[in-house]
Structures are given as C-alpha cells and as structure tokens.
PDB file of C-alpha atoms in Angstrom:
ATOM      1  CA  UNK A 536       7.467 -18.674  -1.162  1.00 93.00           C
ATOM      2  CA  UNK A 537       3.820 -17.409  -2.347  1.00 97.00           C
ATOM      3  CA  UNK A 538       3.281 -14.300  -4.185  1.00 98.00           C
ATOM      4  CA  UNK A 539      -0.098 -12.379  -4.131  1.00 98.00           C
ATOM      5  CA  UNK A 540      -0.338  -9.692  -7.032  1.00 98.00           C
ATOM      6  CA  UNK A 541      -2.799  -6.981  -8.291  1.00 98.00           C
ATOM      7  CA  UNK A 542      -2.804  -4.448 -10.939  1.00 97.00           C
ATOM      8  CA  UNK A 543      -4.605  -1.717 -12.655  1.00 97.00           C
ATOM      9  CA  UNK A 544      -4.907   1.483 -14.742  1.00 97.00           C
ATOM     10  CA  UNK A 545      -5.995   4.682 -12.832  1.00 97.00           C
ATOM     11  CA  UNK A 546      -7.091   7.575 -14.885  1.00 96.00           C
ATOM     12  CA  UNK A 547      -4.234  10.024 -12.964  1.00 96.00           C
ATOM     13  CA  UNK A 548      -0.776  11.009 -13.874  1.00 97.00           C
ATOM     14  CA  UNK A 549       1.571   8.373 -12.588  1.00 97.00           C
ATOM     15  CA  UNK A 550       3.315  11.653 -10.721  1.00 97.00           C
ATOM     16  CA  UNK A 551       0.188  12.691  -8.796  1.00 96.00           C
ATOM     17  CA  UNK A 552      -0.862   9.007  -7.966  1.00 97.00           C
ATOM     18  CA  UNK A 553       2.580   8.648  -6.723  1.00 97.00           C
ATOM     19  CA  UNK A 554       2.289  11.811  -4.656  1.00 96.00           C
ATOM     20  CA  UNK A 555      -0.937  10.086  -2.723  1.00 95.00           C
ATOM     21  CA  UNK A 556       0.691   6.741  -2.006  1.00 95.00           C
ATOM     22  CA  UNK A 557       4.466   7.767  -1.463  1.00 96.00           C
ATOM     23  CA  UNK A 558       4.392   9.002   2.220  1.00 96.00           C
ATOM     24  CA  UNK A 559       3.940   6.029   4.334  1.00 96.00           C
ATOM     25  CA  UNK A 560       1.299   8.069   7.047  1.00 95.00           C
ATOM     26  CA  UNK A 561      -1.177   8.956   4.162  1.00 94.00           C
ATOM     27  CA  UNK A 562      -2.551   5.115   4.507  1.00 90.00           C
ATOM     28  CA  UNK A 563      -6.133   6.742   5.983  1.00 92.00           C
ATOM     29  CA  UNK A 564      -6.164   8.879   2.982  1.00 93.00           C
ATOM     30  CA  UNK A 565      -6.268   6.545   0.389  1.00 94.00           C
ATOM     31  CA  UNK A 566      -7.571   3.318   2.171  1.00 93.00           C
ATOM     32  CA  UNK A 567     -10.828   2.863   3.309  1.00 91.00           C
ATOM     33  CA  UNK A 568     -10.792   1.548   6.570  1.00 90.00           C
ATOM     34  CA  UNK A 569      -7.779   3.231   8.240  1.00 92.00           C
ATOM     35  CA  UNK A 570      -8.885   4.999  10.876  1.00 90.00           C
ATOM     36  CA  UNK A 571      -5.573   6.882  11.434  1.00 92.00           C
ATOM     37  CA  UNK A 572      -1.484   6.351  11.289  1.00 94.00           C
ATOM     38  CA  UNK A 573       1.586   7.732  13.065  1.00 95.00           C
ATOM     39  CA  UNK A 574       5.001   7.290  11.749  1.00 96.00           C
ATOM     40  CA  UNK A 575       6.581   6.405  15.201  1.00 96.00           C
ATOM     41  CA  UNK A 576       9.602   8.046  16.345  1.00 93.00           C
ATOM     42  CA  UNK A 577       9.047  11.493  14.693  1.00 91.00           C
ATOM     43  CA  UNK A 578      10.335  10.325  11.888  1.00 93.00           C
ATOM     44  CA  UNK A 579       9.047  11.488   8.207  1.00 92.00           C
ATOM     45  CA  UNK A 580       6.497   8.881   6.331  1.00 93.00           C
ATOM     46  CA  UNK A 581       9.372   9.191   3.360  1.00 93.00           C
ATOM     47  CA  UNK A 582      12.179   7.870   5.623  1.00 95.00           C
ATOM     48  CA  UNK A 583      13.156   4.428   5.066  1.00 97.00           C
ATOM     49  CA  UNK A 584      13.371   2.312   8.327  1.00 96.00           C
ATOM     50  CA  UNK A 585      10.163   4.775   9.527  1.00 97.00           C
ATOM     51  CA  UNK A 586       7.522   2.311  10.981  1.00 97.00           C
ATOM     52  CA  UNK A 587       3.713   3.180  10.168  1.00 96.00           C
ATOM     53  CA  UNK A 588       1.317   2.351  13.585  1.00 96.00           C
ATOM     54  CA  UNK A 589      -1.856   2.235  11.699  1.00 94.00           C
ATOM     55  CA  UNK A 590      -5.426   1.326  12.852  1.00 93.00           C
ATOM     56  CA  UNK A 591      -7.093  -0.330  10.406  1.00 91.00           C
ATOM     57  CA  UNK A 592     -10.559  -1.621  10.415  1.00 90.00           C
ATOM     58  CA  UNK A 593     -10.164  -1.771  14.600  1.00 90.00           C
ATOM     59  CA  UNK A 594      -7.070  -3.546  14.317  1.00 91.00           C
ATOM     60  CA  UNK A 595      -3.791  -1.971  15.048  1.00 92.00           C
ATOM     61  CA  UNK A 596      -0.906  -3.037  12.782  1.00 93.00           C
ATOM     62  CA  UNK A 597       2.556  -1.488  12.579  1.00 96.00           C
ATOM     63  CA  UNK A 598       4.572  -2.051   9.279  1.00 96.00           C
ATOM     64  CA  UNK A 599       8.431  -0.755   8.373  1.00 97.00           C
ATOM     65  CA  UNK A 600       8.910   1.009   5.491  1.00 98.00           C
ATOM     66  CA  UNK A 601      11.910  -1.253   3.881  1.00 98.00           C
ATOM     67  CA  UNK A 602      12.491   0.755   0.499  1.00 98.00           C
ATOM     68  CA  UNK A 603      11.380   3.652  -1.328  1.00 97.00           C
ATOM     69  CA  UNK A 604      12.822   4.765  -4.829  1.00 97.00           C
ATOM     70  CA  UNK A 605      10.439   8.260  -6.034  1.00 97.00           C
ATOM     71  CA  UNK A 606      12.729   7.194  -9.884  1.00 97.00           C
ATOM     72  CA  UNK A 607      10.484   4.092  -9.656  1.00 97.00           C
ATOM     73  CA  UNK A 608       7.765   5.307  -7.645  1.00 98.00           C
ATOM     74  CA  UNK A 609       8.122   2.235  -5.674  1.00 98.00           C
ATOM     75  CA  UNK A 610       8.067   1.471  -1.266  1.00 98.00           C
ATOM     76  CA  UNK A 611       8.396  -2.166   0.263  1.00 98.00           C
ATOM     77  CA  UNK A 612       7.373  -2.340   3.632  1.00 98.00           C
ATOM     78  CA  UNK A 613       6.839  -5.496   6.022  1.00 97.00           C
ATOM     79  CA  UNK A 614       5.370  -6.149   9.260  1.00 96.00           C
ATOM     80  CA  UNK A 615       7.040  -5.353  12.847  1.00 95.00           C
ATOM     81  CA  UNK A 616       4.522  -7.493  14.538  1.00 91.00           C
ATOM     82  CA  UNK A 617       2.768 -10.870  13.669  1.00 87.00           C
ATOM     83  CA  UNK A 618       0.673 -10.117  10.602  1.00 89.00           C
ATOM     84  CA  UNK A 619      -2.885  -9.855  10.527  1.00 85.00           C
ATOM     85  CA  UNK A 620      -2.423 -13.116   8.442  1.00 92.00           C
ATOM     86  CA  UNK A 621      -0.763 -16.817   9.252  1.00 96.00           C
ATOM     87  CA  UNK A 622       2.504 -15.315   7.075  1.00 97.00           C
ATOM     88  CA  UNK A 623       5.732 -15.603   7.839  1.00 96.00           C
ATOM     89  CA  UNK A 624       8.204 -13.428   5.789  1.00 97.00           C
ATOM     90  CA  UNK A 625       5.792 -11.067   4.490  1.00 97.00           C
ATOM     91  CA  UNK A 626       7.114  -8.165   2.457  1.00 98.00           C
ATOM     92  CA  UNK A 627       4.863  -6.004   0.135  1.00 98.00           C
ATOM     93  CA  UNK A 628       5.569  -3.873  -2.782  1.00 98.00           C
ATOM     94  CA  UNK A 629       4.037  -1.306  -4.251  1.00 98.00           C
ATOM     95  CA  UNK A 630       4.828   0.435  -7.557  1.00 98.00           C
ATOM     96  CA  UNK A 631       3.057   3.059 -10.088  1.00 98.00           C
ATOM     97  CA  UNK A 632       4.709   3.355 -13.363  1.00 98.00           C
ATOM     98  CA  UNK A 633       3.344   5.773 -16.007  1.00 98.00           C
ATOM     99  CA  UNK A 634       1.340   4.679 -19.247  1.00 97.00           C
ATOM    100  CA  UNK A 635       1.915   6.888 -22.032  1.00 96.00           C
ATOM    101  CA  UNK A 636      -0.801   6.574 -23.669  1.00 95.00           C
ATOM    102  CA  UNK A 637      -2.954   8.579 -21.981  1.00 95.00           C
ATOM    103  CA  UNK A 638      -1.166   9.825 -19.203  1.00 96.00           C
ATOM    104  CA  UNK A 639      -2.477   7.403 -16.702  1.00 97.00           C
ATOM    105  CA  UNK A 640      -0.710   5.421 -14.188  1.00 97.00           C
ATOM    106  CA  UNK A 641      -0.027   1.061 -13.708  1.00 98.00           C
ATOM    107  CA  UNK A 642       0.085   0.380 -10.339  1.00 98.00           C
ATOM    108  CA  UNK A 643       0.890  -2.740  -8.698  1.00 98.00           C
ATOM    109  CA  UNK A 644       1.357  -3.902  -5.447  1.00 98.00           C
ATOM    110  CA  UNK A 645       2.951  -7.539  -4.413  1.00 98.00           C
ATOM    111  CA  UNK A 646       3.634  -9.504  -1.150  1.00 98.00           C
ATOM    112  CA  UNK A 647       5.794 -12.416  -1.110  1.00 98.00           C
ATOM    113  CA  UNK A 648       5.501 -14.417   2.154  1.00 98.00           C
ATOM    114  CA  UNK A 649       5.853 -17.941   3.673  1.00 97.00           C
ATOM    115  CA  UNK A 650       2.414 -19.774   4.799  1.00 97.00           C
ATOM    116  CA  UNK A 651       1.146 -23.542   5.611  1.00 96.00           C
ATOM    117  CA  UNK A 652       1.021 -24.957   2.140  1.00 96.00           C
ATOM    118  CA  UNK A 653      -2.500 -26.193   2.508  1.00 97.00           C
ATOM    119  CA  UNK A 654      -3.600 -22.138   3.009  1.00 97.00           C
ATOM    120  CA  UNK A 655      -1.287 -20.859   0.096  1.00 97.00           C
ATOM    121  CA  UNK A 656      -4.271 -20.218  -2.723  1.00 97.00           C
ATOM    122  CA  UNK A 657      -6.638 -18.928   0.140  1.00 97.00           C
ATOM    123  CA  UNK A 658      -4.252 -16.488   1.551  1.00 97.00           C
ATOM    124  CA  UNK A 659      -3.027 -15.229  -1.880  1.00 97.00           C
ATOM    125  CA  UNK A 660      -6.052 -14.850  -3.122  1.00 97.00           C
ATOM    126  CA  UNK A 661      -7.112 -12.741   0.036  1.00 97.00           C
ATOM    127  CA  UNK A 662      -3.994 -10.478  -0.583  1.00 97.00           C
ATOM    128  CA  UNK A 663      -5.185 -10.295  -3.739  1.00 97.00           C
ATOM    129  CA  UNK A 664      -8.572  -9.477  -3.134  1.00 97.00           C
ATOM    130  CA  UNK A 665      -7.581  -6.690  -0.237  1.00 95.00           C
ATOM    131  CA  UNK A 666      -4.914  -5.093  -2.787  1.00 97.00           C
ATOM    132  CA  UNK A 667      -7.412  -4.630  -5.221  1.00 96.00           C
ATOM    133  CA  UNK A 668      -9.848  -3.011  -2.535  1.00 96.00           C
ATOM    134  CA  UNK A 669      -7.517  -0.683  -1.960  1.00 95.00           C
ATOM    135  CA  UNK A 670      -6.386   0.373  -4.904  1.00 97.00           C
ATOM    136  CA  UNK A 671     -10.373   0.900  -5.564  1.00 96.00           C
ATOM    137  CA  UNK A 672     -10.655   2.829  -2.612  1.00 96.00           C
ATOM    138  CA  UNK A 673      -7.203   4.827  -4.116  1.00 96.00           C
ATOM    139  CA  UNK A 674      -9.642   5.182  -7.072  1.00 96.00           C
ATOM    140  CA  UNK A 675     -12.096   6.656  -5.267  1.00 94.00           C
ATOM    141  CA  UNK A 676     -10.405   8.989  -3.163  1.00 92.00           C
ATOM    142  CA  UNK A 677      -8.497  10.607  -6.461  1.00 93.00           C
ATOM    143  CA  UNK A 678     -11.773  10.799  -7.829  1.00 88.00           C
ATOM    144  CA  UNK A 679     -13.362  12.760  -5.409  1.00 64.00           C
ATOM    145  CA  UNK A 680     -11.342  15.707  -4.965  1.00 50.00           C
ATOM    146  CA  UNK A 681      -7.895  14.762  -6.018  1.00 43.00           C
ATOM    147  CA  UNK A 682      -6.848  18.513  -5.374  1.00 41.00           C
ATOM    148  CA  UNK A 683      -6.653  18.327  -2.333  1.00 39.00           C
ATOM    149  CA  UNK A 684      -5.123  14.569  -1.548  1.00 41.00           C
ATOM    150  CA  UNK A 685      -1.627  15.687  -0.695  1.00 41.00           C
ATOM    151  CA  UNK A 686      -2.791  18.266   1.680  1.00 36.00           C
ATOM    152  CA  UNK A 687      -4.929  15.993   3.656  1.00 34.00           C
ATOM    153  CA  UNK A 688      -1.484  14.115   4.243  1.00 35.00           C
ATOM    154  CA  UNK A 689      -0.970  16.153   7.518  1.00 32.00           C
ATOM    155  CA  UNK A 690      -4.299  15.612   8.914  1.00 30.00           C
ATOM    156  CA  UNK A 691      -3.786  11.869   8.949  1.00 31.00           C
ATOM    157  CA  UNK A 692      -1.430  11.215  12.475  1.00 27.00           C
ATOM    158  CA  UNK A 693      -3.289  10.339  15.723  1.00 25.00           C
TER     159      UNK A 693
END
C-alpha cells in the first residue's frame, strides 16, 4: 500500500474552510479545473454513499463519497470507475482541523492505493503534487471573495 500526503495552513477559520470543501458537488468551486459536478441520483453532496460525476480538466470522473464526519471535518471518497491513475484501491481523505493560534485551519488530504511497485514514488508524488494544487486553488478561491463560496455551491450541478 502507498500513501500520497499534503498539508498546509490556510489563513480561514477551520469552520468556514470546512463549509467550502464539505459538500461533495462544490468540487468546481474550489478546484481549478472542474468544469462542473452532479451528485447522481438526486441525492445531497453531504450524503454518504452520494457519487460525485465531475468533469475535470475534460475528463469525466465519478467518485463515492465513503465517509463524512462535520466533528472532524473530514470525507473519504474513492473512485466508481478506473482512476485517472494506474491505482488500484484508491481511497482519499480529506480533513481540516483548526489551529488555535490564529484561527486558521490544517488541512490535509491523503490517498492510500495499490500501484506497480516500479511507479510507486512517481504516482505518489503526482498525488502529491495535484493535492497541493488544489488546496492552492482552495487558497485562491477563499481569497477572492470568500463571502460568497457557500452560495456558489448551488450553481455548481450540470
């Protein structure tokens, strides 16, 4: 089993940067890149077992969101489909817990998965790489109008 891991500080409440990442649709809010995502079967982008149909970078990907704990500010989710990657097992977590000091927020986010041992350092540093992307582009969006994050939630279903 490989494990791929990122962290960092934002400069946001752990609360509000939990608000922006908890509901599994808001992926095009907060990632640069995702075009748009529907939480299939009308269910809600809180509801565990709700699968996110996503189209990212011109790639469609559906993922099922495993866990979610708003005590820990915490979702796992893995892939429906073969991953976008040569992975096998693939689950990712992702988890914002609040720094004191400051009032900020740590988030992480963590896959485990199976892989070709020859292409374990090159695929976990690529997970590595593409969480901290996105947490950047989480950065970014919070930093531009951060106000008005949660009600862009809505706008983000096909």
């Amino acid at each position: 089993m490989a494990t791929a891991y990122y962290s960092t500080v934002l400069e946001w409440p752990a609360q509000d940067v939990w608000e922006i990442i908890r509901d599994f649709n808001n992926y095009p809010v907060w990632v640069r890149g995702a075009a748009e995502s529907e939480i299939e079967g009308g269910k809600s982008g809180s509801t565990v077992g709700a699968i996110r149909n996503a189209l990212y970078q011109g790639q469609r990907t559906r993922q099922r969101l495993l866990a979610q704990s708003d005590v820990e500010r915490s979702q796992t989710y893995e892939f429906c489909d073969a991953p976008t990657l040569p992975v096998t097992g693939f689950r990712a977590t992702l988890r914002v817990t609040p720094v004191v000091d400051g009032d900020r927020a740590f988030v992480e986010w963590w896959a485990t998965f199976d892989c070709e041992p020859l292409q374990r350092a090159e695929l976990t540093e690529t997970l590595r790489i593409r969480f901290g992307n996105w947490l950047q582009s989480l950065r970014e969006s919070m930093g531009s109008d951060s106000a008005k994050l949660p009600a862009l939630a809505g706008s983000a279903a096909v």
